[in-house]
PDB file of C-alpha atoms in Angstrom:
ATOM      1  CA  MET A  26     -13.914 -83.422  18.531  1.00  0.00           C
ATOM      2  CA  CYS A  27     -12.088 -83.963  21.842  1.00  0.00           C
ATOM      3  CA  ASP A  28     -10.031 -81.406  23.735  1.00  0.00           C
ATOM      4  CA  SER A  29      -6.758 -82.928  22.511  1.00  0.00           C
ATOM      5  CA  ASP A  30      -7.852 -82.611  18.910  1.00  0.00           C
ATOM      6  CA  LEU A  31      -8.869 -78.981  19.468  1.00  0.00           C
ATOM      7  CA  LYS A  32      -5.506 -78.240  21.071  1.00  0.00           C
ATOM      8  CA  PHE A  33      -3.708 -79.830  18.134  1.00  0.00           C
ATOM      9  CA  VAL A  34      -5.701 -77.802  15.605  1.00  0.00           C
ATOM     10  CA  ASP A  35      -5.049 -74.621  17.591  1.00  0.00           C
ATOM     11  CA  TRP A  36      -1.348 -75.410  17.738  1.00  0.00           C
ATOM     12  CA  GLU A  37      -1.239 -76.123  13.996  1.00  0.00           C
ATOM     13  CA  VAL A  38      -3.006 -72.817  13.203  1.00  0.00           C
ATOM     14  CA  ARG A  39      -0.592 -70.864  15.392  1.00  0.00           C
ATOM     15  CA  MET A  40       2.443 -72.578  13.870  1.00  0.00           C
ATOM     16  CA  ASN A  41       1.211 -71.918  10.330  1.00  0.00           C
ATOM     17  CA  ALA A  42       0.630 -68.283  11.195  1.00  0.00           C
ATOM     18  CA  ARG A  43       4.089 -68.052  12.724  1.00  0.00           C
ATOM     19  CA  PHE A  44       5.662 -69.714   9.675  1.00  0.00           C
ATOM     20  CA  THR A  45       3.802 -67.313   7.364  1.00  0.00           C
ATOM     21  CA  THR A  46       5.009 -64.333   9.395  1.00  0.00           C
ATOM     22  CA  MET A  47       8.603 -65.598   9.331  1.00  0.00           C
ATOM     23  CA  LEU A  48       8.433 -66.253   5.593  1.00  0.00           C
ATOM     24  CA  ALA A  49       7.100 -62.755   4.927  1.00  0.00           C
ATOM     25  CA  ALA A  50       9.856 -61.280   7.061  1.00  0.00           C
ATOM     26  CA  LEU A  51      12.473 -63.318   5.173  1.00  0.00           C
ATOM     27  CA  VAL A  52      11.162 -62.070   1.816  1.00  0.00           C
ATOM     28  CA  ILE A  53      11.329 -58.483   3.055  1.00  0.00           C
ATOM     29  CA  MET A  54      14.887 -59.017   4.316  1.00  0.00           C
ATOM     30  CA  ILE A  55      15.998 -60.467   0.967  1.00  0.00           C
ATOM     31  CA  ALA A  56      14.417 -57.593  -0.943  1.00  0.00           C
ATOM     32  CA  ALA A  57      15.938 -55.090   1.443  1.00  0.00           C
ATOM     33  CA  ALA A  58      19.339 -56.726   1.024  1.00  0.00           C
ATOM     34  CA  GLY A  59      19.080 -56.303  -2.746  1.00  0.00           C
ATOM     35  CA  LEU A  60      17.967 -52.702  -2.437  1.00  0.00           C
ATOM     36  CA  ALA A  61      20.622 -51.895   0.112  1.00  0.00           C
ATOM     37  CA  THR A  62      23.353 -52.328  -2.489  1.00  0.00           C
ATOM     38  CA  ALA A  63      21.848 -49.800  -4.915  1.00  0.00           C
ATOM     39  CA  GLY A  64      24.404 -47.042  -5.334  1.00  0.00           C
ATOM     40  CA  GLN A  65      27.050 -48.961  -3.389  1.00  0.00           C
ATOM     41  CA  THR A  66      30.542 -48.322  -4.724  1.00  0.00           C
ATOM     42  CA  VAL A  67      32.887 -51.084  -5.821  1.00  0.00           C
ATOM     43  CA  ASN A  68      36.677 -51.013  -5.607  1.00  0.00           C
ATOM     44  CA  GLU A  69      38.326 -54.439  -5.827  1.00  0.00           C
ATOM     45  CA  SER A  70      41.409 -55.879  -7.489  1.00  0.00           C
ATOM     46  CA  HIS A  71      43.116 -59.253  -7.934  1.00  0.00           C
ATOM     47  CA  PRO A  72      46.540 -60.226  -9.303  1.00  0.00           C
ATOM     48  CA  VAL A  73      46.124 -62.637 -12.229  1.00  0.00           C
ATOM     49  CA  PRO A  74      48.377 -64.950 -14.247  1.00  0.00           C
ATOM     50  CA  SER A  75      49.719 -63.644 -17.536  1.00  0.00           C
ATOM     51  CA  GLY A  76      47.215 -64.236 -20.350  1.00  0.00           C
ATOM     52  CA  ALA A  77      44.344 -65.047 -17.970  1.00  0.00           C
ATOM     53  CA  GLU A  78      40.890 -64.920 -19.592  1.00  0.00           C
ATOM     54  CA  VAL A  79      38.520 -62.338 -18.105  1.00  0.00           C
ATOM     55  CA  SER A  80      34.748 -62.983 -18.208  1.00  0.00           C
ATOM     56  CA  VAL A  81      32.208 -60.281 -17.333  1.00  0.00           C
ATOM     57  CA  GLU A  82      28.418 -60.561 -16.887  1.00  0.00           C
ATOM     58  CA  ASN A  83      25.987 -57.720 -16.200  1.00  0.00           C
ATOM     59  CA  ILE A  84      22.305 -57.155 -17.005  1.00  0.00           C
ATOM     60  CA  ALA A  85      21.639 -53.414 -17.003  1.00  0.00           C
ATOM     61  CA  GLY A  86      23.875 -50.367 -16.951  1.00  0.00           C
ATOM     62  CA  SER A  87      27.328 -50.316 -18.502  1.00  0.00           C
ATOM     63  CA  VAL A  88      30.576 -52.265 -18.739  1.00  0.00           C
ATOM     64  CA  THR A  89      33.711 -50.316 -19.627  1.00  0.00           C
ATOM     65  CA  VAL A  90      36.927 -52.295 -20.095  1.00  0.00           C
ATOM     66  CA  GLU A  91      40.389 -50.815 -20.556  1.00  0.00           C
ATOM     67  CA  GLY A  92      43.636 -52.656 -21.165  1.00  0.00           C
ATOM     68  CA  TRP A  93      46.778 -51.821 -19.204  1.00  0.00           C
ATOM     69  CA  SER A  94      50.285 -53.255 -18.713  1.00  0.00           C
ATOM     70  CA  SER A  95      49.754 -54.595 -15.172  1.00  0.00           C
ATOM     71  CA  ASN A  96      48.891 -58.254 -14.406  1.00  0.00           C
ATOM     72  CA  ILE A  97      46.104 -57.046 -12.143  1.00  0.00           C
ATOM     73  CA  VAL A  98      42.361 -56.919 -12.779  1.00  0.00           C
ATOM     74  CA  GLU A  99      40.718 -53.938 -11.103  1.00  0.00           C
ATOM     75  CA  VAL A 100      36.973 -53.337 -10.831  1.00  0.00           C
ATOM     76  CA  THR A 101      35.447 -50.029  -9.773  1.00  0.00           C
ATOM     77  CA  GLY A 102      31.987 -48.552 -10.189  1.00  0.00           C
ATOM     78  CA  THR A 103      28.555 -48.627  -8.559  1.00  0.00           C
ATOM     79  CA  LEU A 104      26.014 -51.411  -8.060  1.00  0.00           C
ATOM     80  CA  GLY A 105      22.424 -50.827  -9.133  1.00  0.00           C
ATOM     81  CA  TYR A 106      18.929 -51.733  -8.022  1.00  0.00           C
ATOM     82  CA  GLY A 107      18.243 -55.384  -7.264  1.00  0.00           C
ATOM     83  CA  VAL A 108      21.907 -56.412  -6.996  1.00  0.00           C
ATOM     84  CA  GLU A 109      22.780 -58.855  -4.234  1.00  0.00           C
ATOM     85  CA  GLU A 110      26.525 -58.757  -4.745  1.00  0.00           C
ATOM     86  CA  LEU A 111      29.403 -58.482  -7.160  1.00  0.00           C
ATOM     87  CA  ASP A 112      31.021 -61.901  -7.568  1.00  0.00           C
ATOM     88  CA  PHE A 113      34.670 -61.277  -8.459  1.00  0.00           C
ATOM     89  CA  TYR A 114      37.127 -64.171  -8.218  1.00  0.00           C
ATOM     90  CA  VAL A 115      39.971 -66.066  -9.887  1.00  0.00           C
ATOM     91  CA  ASP A 116      39.436 -69.832 -10.243  1.00  0.00           C
ATOM     92  CA  ASP A 117      42.016 -72.605  -9.946  1.00  0.00           C
ATOM     93  CA  ASP A 118      42.798 -72.380 -13.677  1.00  0.00           C
ATOM     94  CA  GLY A 119      43.583 -68.691 -13.385  1.00  0.00           C
ATOM     95  CA  GLU A 120      40.446 -67.527 -15.193  1.00  0.00           C
ATOM     96  CA  VAL A 121      38.850 -64.324 -13.905  1.00  0.00           C
ATOM     97  CA  TYR A 122      35.105 -63.985 -13.357  1.00  0.00           C
ATOM     98  CA  ILE A 123      33.247 -60.729 -12.729  1.00  0.00           C
ATOM     99  CA  GLU A 124      29.529 -61.390 -12.333  1.00  0.00           C
ATOM    100  CA  VAL A 125      26.788 -59.076 -11.106  1.00  0.00           C
ATOM    101  CA  GLU A 126      24.452 -61.260  -9.029  1.00  0.00           C
ATOM    102  CA  TYR A 127      20.844 -60.025  -8.997  1.00  0.00           C
ATOM    103  CA  ASP A 128      18.065 -60.839  -6.573  1.00  0.00           C
ATOM    104  CA  GLU A 129      15.697 -63.494  -7.938  1.00  0.00           C
ATOM    105  CA  ASN A 130      12.831 -60.980  -7.732  1.00  0.00           C
ATOM    106  CA  TYR A 131      14.636 -58.496  -9.990  1.00  0.00           C
ATOM    107  CA  HIS A 132      12.381 -57.655 -12.939  1.00  0.00           C
ATOM    108  CA  GLY A 133      14.529 -55.401 -15.083  1.00  0.00           C
ATOM    109  CA  ARG A 134      14.198 -52.042 -13.325  1.00  0.00           C
ATOM    110  CA  HIS A 135      16.816 -49.820 -14.958  1.00  0.00           C
ATOM    111  CA  ASP A 136      16.521 -46.485 -13.158  1.00  0.00           C
ATOM    112  CA  GLU A 137      19.483 -47.430 -10.927  1.00  0.00           C
ATOM    113  CA  PRO A 138      21.746 -49.516 -13.205  1.00  0.00           C
ATOM    114  CA  THR A 139      25.067 -51.155 -12.415  1.00  0.00           C
ATOM    115  CA  ASN A 140      28.056 -49.399 -13.953  1.00  0.00           C
ATOM    116  CA  LEU A 141      31.389 -51.219 -13.941  1.00  0.00           C
ATOM    117  CA  PHE A 142      34.809 -49.898 -14.963  1.00  0.00           C
ATOM    118  CA  ILE A 143      37.366 -52.673 -15.421  1.00  0.00           C
ATOM    119  CA  LYS A 144      41.105 -52.492 -16.005  1.00  0.00           C
ATOM    120  CA  MET A 145      42.798 -55.703 -17.123  1.00  0.00           C
ATOM    121  CA  PRO A 146      45.995 -56.925 -18.798  1.00  0.00           C
ATOM    122  CA  ALA A 147      45.937 -55.735 -22.406  1.00  0.00           C
ATOM    123  CA  SER A 148      47.125 -59.080 -23.792  1.00  0.00           C
ATOM    124  CA  SER A 149      44.453 -61.152 -22.027  1.00  0.00           C
ATOM    125  CA  PRO A 150      41.334 -62.482 -23.788  1.00  0.00           C
ATOM    126  CA  LEU A 151      37.990 -60.924 -22.816  1.00  0.00           C
ATOM    127  CA  SER A 152      34.371 -62.055 -22.932  1.00  0.00           C
ATOM    128  CA  VAL A 153      31.419 -59.846 -21.942  1.00  0.00           C
ATOM    129  CA  GLU A 154      27.730 -60.784 -21.699  1.00  0.00           C
ATOM    130  CA  THR A 155      24.974 -58.229 -21.023  1.00  0.00           C
ATOM    131  CA  VAL A 156      21.262 -57.717 -21.599  1.00  0.00           C
ATOM    132  CA  SER A 157      20.779 -53.959 -21.825  1.00  0.00           C
ATOM    133  CA  ALA A 158      24.140 -52.817 -20.480  1.00  0.00           C
ATOM    134  CA  SER A 159      26.308 -50.921 -22.951  1.00  0.00           C
ATOM    135  CA  ILE A 160      29.800 -52.304 -23.596  1.00  0.00           C
ATOM    136  CA  THR A 161      32.895 -50.196 -24.254  1.00  0.00           C
ATOM    137  CA  VAL A 162      36.270 -51.875 -24.798  1.00  0.00           C
ATOM    138  CA  SER A 163      39.597 -50.171 -25.496  1.00  0.00           C
ATOM    139  CA  GLY A 164      43.247 -51.206 -25.548  1.00  0.00           C
ATOM    140  CA  ILE A 165      42.700 -54.996 -25.512  1.00  0.00           C
ATOM    141  CA  ASN A 166      45.143 -56.926 -27.722  1.00  0.00           C
ATOM    142  CA  GLY A 167      43.811 -60.394 -26.952  1.00  0.00           C
ATOM    143  CA  TRP A 168      40.659 -61.850 -28.493  1.00  0.00           C
ATOM    144  CA  VAL A 169      37.364 -60.180 -27.611  1.00  0.00           C
ATOM    145  CA  ASP A 170      34.004 -61.984 -27.471  1.00  0.00           C
ATOM    146  CA  ILE A 171      30.840 -59.881 -26.933  1.00  0.00           C
ATOM    147  CA  GLU A 172      27.190 -60.917 -26.458  1.00  0.00           C
ATOM    148  CA  THR A 173      24.366 -58.453 -25.755  1.00  0.00           C
ATOM    149  CA  VAL A 174      20.645 -58.000 -26.354  1.00  0.00           C
ATOM    150  CA  SER A 175      20.151 -54.260 -26.598  1.00  0.00           C
ATOM    151  CA  GLY A 176      23.329 -52.741 -25.229  1.00  0.00           C
ATOM    152  CA  LYS A 177      25.442 -50.544 -27.500  1.00  0.00           C
ATOM    153  CA  VAL A 178      28.871 -51.986 -28.317  1.00  0.00           C
ATOM    154  CA  ASP A 179      31.944 -49.821 -28.938  1.00  0.00           C
ATOM    155  CA  ILE A 180      35.308 -51.504 -29.581  1.00  0.00           C
ATOM    156  CA  SER A 181      38.460 -49.444 -30.072  1.00  0.00           C
ATOM    157  CA  GLY A 182      42.057 -50.560 -30.368  1.00  0.00           C
ATOM    158  CA  ARG A 183      43.308 -53.611 -32.237  1.00  0.00           C
ATOM    159  CA  PRO A 184      42.163 -56.913 -30.712  1.00  0.00           C
ATOM    160  CA  GLU A 185      43.722 -60.147 -31.934  1.00  0.00           C
ATOM    161  CA  ALA A 186      40.281 -61.544 -32.812  1.00  0.00           C
ATOM    162  CA  LEU A 187      36.746 -60.211 -32.537  1.00  0.00           C
ATOM    163  CA  ASP A 188      33.335 -61.859 -32.278  1.00  0.00           C
ATOM    164  CA  ILE A 189      30.169 -59.846 -31.552  1.00  0.00           C
ATOM    165  CA  GLU A 190      26.528 -60.929 -31.244  1.00  0.00           C
ATOM    166  CA  SER A 191      23.783 -58.340 -30.681  1.00  0.00           C
ATOM    167  CA  VAL A 192      20.017 -58.155 -31.115  1.00  0.00           C
ATOM    168  CA  ASP A 193      19.204 -54.475 -31.526  1.00  0.00           C
ATOM    169  CA  GLY A 194      22.136 -52.627 -30.026  1.00  0.00           C
ATOM    170  CA  GLY A 195      24.389 -50.647 -32.352  1.00  0.00           C
ATOM    171  CA  VAL A 196      27.938 -51.891 -32.945  1.00  0.00           C
ATOM    172  CA  GLU A 197      30.940 -49.665 -33.629  1.00  0.00           C
ATOM    173  CA  VAL A 198      34.394 -51.118 -34.261  1.00  0.00           C
ATOM    174  CA  GLU A 199      37.570 -49.125 -34.833  1.00  0.00           C
ATOM    175  CA  ALA A 200      39.688 -51.922 -36.344  1.00  0.00           C
ATOM    176  CA  ALA A 201      38.305 -55.339 -37.322  1.00  0.00           C
ATOM    177  CA  PRO A 202      41.059 -57.983 -37.470  1.00  0.00           C
ATOM    178  CA  THR A 203      40.968 -60.853 -39.926  1.00  0.00           C
ATOM    179  CA  GLY A 204      38.419 -63.478 -38.929  1.00  0.00           C
ATOM    180  CA  THR A 205      36.032 -60.970 -37.365  1.00  0.00           C
ATOM    181  CA  GLY A 206      32.402 -62.096 -37.058  1.00  0.00           C
ATOM    182  CA  ILE A 207      29.522 -59.754 -36.224  1.00  0.00           C
ATOM    183  CA  GLU A 208      25.825 -60.642 -35.998  1.00  0.00           C
ATOM    184  CA  SER A 209      22.897 -58.311 -35.284  1.00  0.00           C
ATOM    185  CA  VAL A 210      19.134 -58.212 -35.803  1.00  0.00           C
ATOM    186  CA  SER A 211      18.348 -54.517 -36.089  1.00  0.00           C
ATOM    187  CA  GLY A 212      21.348 -52.602 -34.807  1.00  0.00           C
ATOM    188  CA  ARG A 213      23.594 -50.576 -37.105  1.00  0.00           C
ATOM    189  CA  ILE A 214      27.038 -52.117 -37.608  1.00  0.00           C
ATOM    190  CA  GLU A 215      29.872 -49.736 -38.457  1.00  0.00           C
ATOM    191  CA  ILE A 216      33.556 -50.594 -38.863  1.00  0.00           C
ATOM    192  CA  ALA A 217      36.139 -47.849 -39.330  1.00  0.00           C
ATOM    193  CA  SER A 218      38.783 -50.153 -40.828  1.00  0.00           C
ATOM    194  CA  ALA A 219      38.760 -53.859 -41.695  1.00  0.00           C
ATOM    195  CA  ILE A 220      41.755 -56.045 -42.471  1.00  0.00           C
ATOM    196  CA  GLY A 221      41.344 -59.541 -43.892  1.00  0.00           C
ATOM    197  CA  ASP A 222      38.469 -61.996 -43.594  1.00  0.00           C
ATOM    198  CA  LEU A 223      35.141 -60.568 -42.434  1.00  0.00           C
ATOM    199  CA  ASP A 224      31.712 -62.126 -41.804  1.00  0.00           C
ATOM    200  CA  ILE A 225      28.787 -59.798 -41.010  1.00  0.00           C
ATOM    201  CA  GLU A 226      25.101 -60.696 -40.720  1.00  0.00           C
ATOM    202  CA  ASN A 227      22.246 -58.283 -40.034  1.00  0.00           C
ATOM    203  CA  VAL A 228      18.477 -58.326 -40.495  1.00  0.00           C
ATOM    204  CA  SER A 229      17.209 -54.770 -40.706  1.00  0.00           C
ATOM    205  CA  GLY A 230      20.235 -52.773 -39.643  1.00  0.00           C
ATOM    206  CA  THR A 231      22.749 -51.095 -41.929  1.00  0.00           C
ATOM    207  CA  ILE A 232      26.261 -52.484 -42.441  1.00  0.00           C
ATOM    208  CA  VAL A 233      29.009 -49.910 -43.043  1.00  0.00           C
ATOM    209  CA  VAL A 234      32.747 -50.539 -43.542  1.00  0.00           C
ATOM    210  CA  ASN A 235      34.530 -47.230 -44.026  1.00  0.00           C
ATOM    211  CA  GLY A 236      38.003 -48.393 -45.000  1.00  0.00           C
ATOM    212  CA  GLY A 237      40.667 -51.068 -45.023  1.00  0.00           C
ATOM    213  CA  ARG A 238      41.335 -54.058 -47.252  1.00  0.00           C
ATOM    214  CA  LEU A 239      39.229 -57.205 -47.411  1.00  0.00           C
ATOM    215  CA  GLY A 240      40.173 -60.855 -47.606  1.00  0.00           C
ATOM    216  CA  ASP A 241      37.313 -63.335 -47.866  1.00  0.00           C
ATOM    217  CA  ALA A 242      34.238 -61.272 -46.967  1.00  0.00           C
ATOM    218  CA  ASP A 243      30.612 -62.300 -46.519  1.00  0.00           C
ATOM    219  CA  PHE A 244      27.942 -59.647 -45.832  1.00  0.00           C
ATOM    220  CA  GLU A 245      24.244 -60.506 -45.462  1.00  0.00           C
ATOM    221  CA  THR A 246      21.220 -58.411 -44.543  1.00  0.00           C
ATOM    222  CA  VAL A 247      17.474 -58.541 -45.194  1.00  0.00           C
ATOM    223  CA  SER A 248      16.219 -54.963 -45.333  1.00  0.00           C
ATOM    224  CA  GLY A 249      19.307 -53.038 -44.315  1.00  0.00           C
ATOM    225  CA  SER A 250      21.792 -51.473 -46.710  1.00  0.00           C
ATOM    226  CA  ILE A 251      25.422 -52.484 -47.186  1.00  0.00           C
ATOM    227  CA  GLU A 252      28.093 -49.837 -47.698  1.00  0.00           C
ATOM    228  CA  CYS A 253      31.668 -51.048 -48.067  1.00  0.00           C
ATOM    229  CA  TYR A 254      34.509 -48.648 -48.831  1.00  0.00           C
ATOM    230  CA  ALA A 255      37.223 -51.160 -47.958  1.00  0.00           C
ATOM    231  CA  LEU A 256      38.908 -52.384 -51.120  1.00  0.00           C
ATOM    232  CA  PRO A 257      38.622 -56.060 -52.057  1.00  0.00           C
ATOM    233  CA  GLY A 258      41.928 -57.933 -51.909  1.00  0.00           C
ATOM    234  CA  ASP A 259      42.773 -61.496 -52.893  1.00  0.00           C
ATOM    235  CA  GLY A 260      39.716 -63.093 -51.256  1.00  0.00           C
ATOM    236  CA  ASP A 261      36.196 -63.676 -52.558  1.00  0.00           C
ATOM    237  CA  VAL A 262      33.545 -61.086 -51.635  1.00  0.00           C
ATOM    238  CA  ASP A 263      29.855 -61.996 -51.324  1.00  0.00           C
ATOM    239  CA  MET A 264      27.195 -59.376 -50.446  1.00  0.00           C
ATOM    240  CA  GLU A 265      23.467 -60.127 -50.309  1.00  0.00           C
ATOM    241  CA  THR A 266      20.384 -58.132 -49.296  1.00  0.00           C
ATOM    242  CA  MET A 267      16.658 -58.337 -49.979  1.00  0.00           C
ATOM    243  CA  SER A 268      15.601 -54.695 -50.165  1.00  0.00           C
ATOM    244  CA  GLY A 269      18.640 -52.678 -49.151  1.00  0.00           C
ATOM    245  CA  THR A 270      21.164 -50.914 -51.374  1.00  0.00           C
ATOM    246  CA  ILE A 271      24.634 -52.399 -51.882  1.00  0.00           C
ATOM    247  CA  THR A 272      27.560 -50.027 -52.399  1.00  0.00           C
ATOM    248  CA  LEU A 273      31.090 -51.339 -52.969  1.00  0.00           C
ATOM    249  CA  THR A 274      34.177 -49.362 -53.933  1.00  0.00           C
ATOM    250  CA  VAL A 275      36.904 -51.175 -55.885  1.00  0.00           C
ATOM    251  CA  ASN A 276      40.261 -50.638 -57.494  1.00  0.00           C
ATOM    252  CA  PRO A 277      39.554 -50.639 -61.275  1.00  0.00           C
ATOM    253  CA  ASP A 278      43.052 -52.037 -61.976  1.00  0.00           C
ATOM    254  CA  ALA A 279      42.580 -55.078 -59.727  1.00  0.00           C
ATOM    255  CA  VAL A 280      41.839 -58.393 -61.431  1.00  0.00           C
ATOM    256  CA  ALA A 281      38.512 -59.919 -60.398  1.00  0.00           C
ATOM    257  CA  TYR A 282      35.396 -61.624 -61.698  1.00  0.00           C
ATOM    258  CA  TYR A 283      32.172 -59.703 -61.022  1.00  0.00           C
ATOM    259  CA  GLU A 284      28.613 -61.017 -60.696  1.00  0.00           C
ATOM    260  CA  LEU A 285      25.936 -58.362 -60.063  1.00  0.00           C
ATOM    261  CA  SER A 286      22.196 -59.076 -60.054  1.00  0.00           C
ATOM    262  CA  THR A 287      18.975 -57.448 -58.866  1.00  0.00           C
ATOM    263  CA  PHE A 288      15.324 -58.282 -59.463  1.00  0.00           C
ATOM    264  CA  SER A 289      13.811 -54.803 -59.436  1.00  0.00           C
ATOM    265  CA  GLY A 290      16.622 -52.409 -58.453  1.00  0.00           C
ATOM    266  CA  SER A 291      19.134 -50.539 -60.577  1.00  0.00           C
ATOM    267  CA  ILE A 292      22.806 -51.346 -61.219  1.00  0.00           C
ATOM    268  CA  THR A 293      25.507 -48.683 -61.405  1.00  0.00           C
ATOM    269  CA  ASN A 294      28.906 -49.802 -62.685  1.00  0.00           C
ATOM    270  CA  ASP A 295      31.906 -47.464 -62.861  1.00  0.00           C
ATOM    271  CA  ILE A 296      34.448 -49.944 -64.231  1.00  0.00           C
ATOM    272  CA  GLY A 297      32.831 -52.060 -66.918  1.00  0.00           C
ATOM    273  CA  PRO A 298      29.873 -52.742 -69.232  1.00  0.00           C
ATOM    274  CA  GLU A 299      26.246 -51.794 -68.732  1.00  0.00           C
ATOM    275  CA  PRO A 300      23.862 -54.246 -67.055  1.00  0.00           C
ATOM    276  CA  LYS A 301      21.400 -56.305 -69.059  1.00  0.00           C
ATOM    277  CA  ARG A 302      17.763 -57.205 -68.523  1.00  0.00           C
ATOM    278  CA  THR A 303      17.331 -60.809 -67.396  1.00  0.00           C
ATOM    279  CA  SER A 304      13.972 -61.056 -69.211  1.00  0.00           C
ATOM    280  CA  LYS A 305      11.728 -58.815 -71.267  1.00  0.00           C
ATOM    281  CA  TYR A 306       8.894 -59.747 -68.924  1.00  0.00           C
ATOM    282  CA  THR A 307      10.595 -58.841 -65.623  1.00  0.00           C
ATOM    283  CA  PRO A 308      12.574 -55.805 -64.428  1.00  0.00           C
ATOM    284  CA  GLY A 309      15.521 -57.895 -63.293  1.00  0.00           C
ATOM    285  CA  LYS A 310      19.055 -56.889 -64.265  1.00  0.00           C
ATOM    286  CA  GLU A 311      22.373 -58.654 -64.164  1.00  0.00           C
ATOM    287  CA  LEU A 312      25.976 -57.948 -64.994  1.00  0.00           C
ATOM    288  CA  ASN A 313      28.794 -60.523 -65.309  1.00  0.00           C
ATOM    289  CA  PHE A 314      32.289 -59.520 -66.391  1.00  0.00           C
ATOM    290  CA  ASN A 315      35.960 -59.777 -65.427  1.00  0.00           C
ATOM    291  CA  THR A 316      38.859 -57.369 -65.433  1.00  0.00           C
ATOM    292  CA  GLY A 317      41.453 -59.982 -66.295  1.00  0.00           C
ATOM    293  CA  PRO A 318      42.171 -63.714 -66.055  1.00  0.00           C
ATOM    294  CA  GLY A 319      41.975 -65.283 -62.624  1.00  0.00           C
ATOM    295  CA  GLY A 320      41.441 -63.177 -59.526  1.00  0.00           C
ATOM    296  CA  PRO A 321      38.833 -63.421 -56.783  1.00  0.00           C
ATOM    297  CA  SER A 322      35.054 -63.555 -57.264  1.00  0.00           C
ATOM    298  CA  ILE A 323      32.961 -60.536 -56.277  1.00  0.00           C
ATOM    299  CA  SER A 324      29.223 -61.235 -56.054  1.00  0.00           C
ATOM    300  CA  LEU A 325      26.641 -58.515 -55.268  1.00  0.00           C
ATOM    301  CA  THR A 326      22.978 -59.550 -55.083  1.00  0.00           C
ATOM    302  CA  SER A 327      19.859 -57.565 -54.136  1.00  0.00           C
ATOM    303  CA  PHE A 328      16.209 -58.427 -54.679  1.00  0.00           C
ATOM    304  CA  SER A 329      14.721 -54.943 -54.834  1.00  0.00           C
ATOM    305  CA  GLY A 330      17.558 -52.630 -53.842  1.00  0.00           C
ATOM    306  CA  ALA A 331      20.077 -50.807 -56.003  1.00  0.00           C
ATOM    307  CA  ILE A 332      23.636 -52.026 -56.591  1.00  0.00           C
ATOM    308  CA  LYS A 333      26.510 -49.552 -56.941  1.00  0.00           C
ATOM    309  CA  LEU A 334      29.988 -50.635 -58.001  1.00  0.00           C
ATOM    310  CA  LEU A 335      32.116 -47.516 -57.615  1.00  0.00           C
ATOM    311  CA  VAL A 336      35.729 -46.460 -58.053  1.00  0.00           C
ATOM    312  CA  ARG A 337      37.434 -44.914 -55.048  1.00  0.00           C
TER     313      ARG A 337
END
């Protein structure tokens, strides 16, 4: 190898070493930039058009949203570990975006989470997406759309419409408007009062509706129980579970057609005849009756759980 070749190799080795050193320094700077924001306070606000949709995204920590009468969106709180910045802007269509931007090397460390407190126009629609951040919403009259993996969801007030999807975070709703849809895998779903149409799906979590009046209602769960103390109205009611108990309170004077069936559970009926065995060879029981001509259909089905039709 000649001297020129040796010089070229030496130059290439030195340049590679320099590039490696610069790259390492850049990685450290990026990581440091993410860490530098941990605990940093946020206090920003933007005027927004009337009825502007507000979208919020956060991974870990909490998102608290409160409706107010001002056409201003205000964000306060603290940024957590691994956050590069809070992206808060209003686009050309007047839609508001509040997004917590994390460093690409963030791996879900939650000891320093991001906690956001947001005030927004009460009549505006709201959507929130989180992973493990809890979500609390109050005083929003527009529609509310929630998606989370394991964050707890708490909705108070009377939104125009409500749609919630969760994996294993609990869901609590003060007032479910007609058309409400809630889906969960293992989190408990509890509604204080429901009015109108309601669609709830769960896998292993319990479904509880403490009061109100139903329209068309569809409740489904695999191993969780269903407890509904809201009275059926003019709509059809369908409740299904594999191994959970179904409890429904009704007005005995209301006209309806009832279909109750279980393969191995018991049936308790406070307003009509006793259940019958479906076969002398199996423990299944069923009960079909009506309280007058016409009226909605009420169907309660469980594979191995008990069914209780009670009078309030």
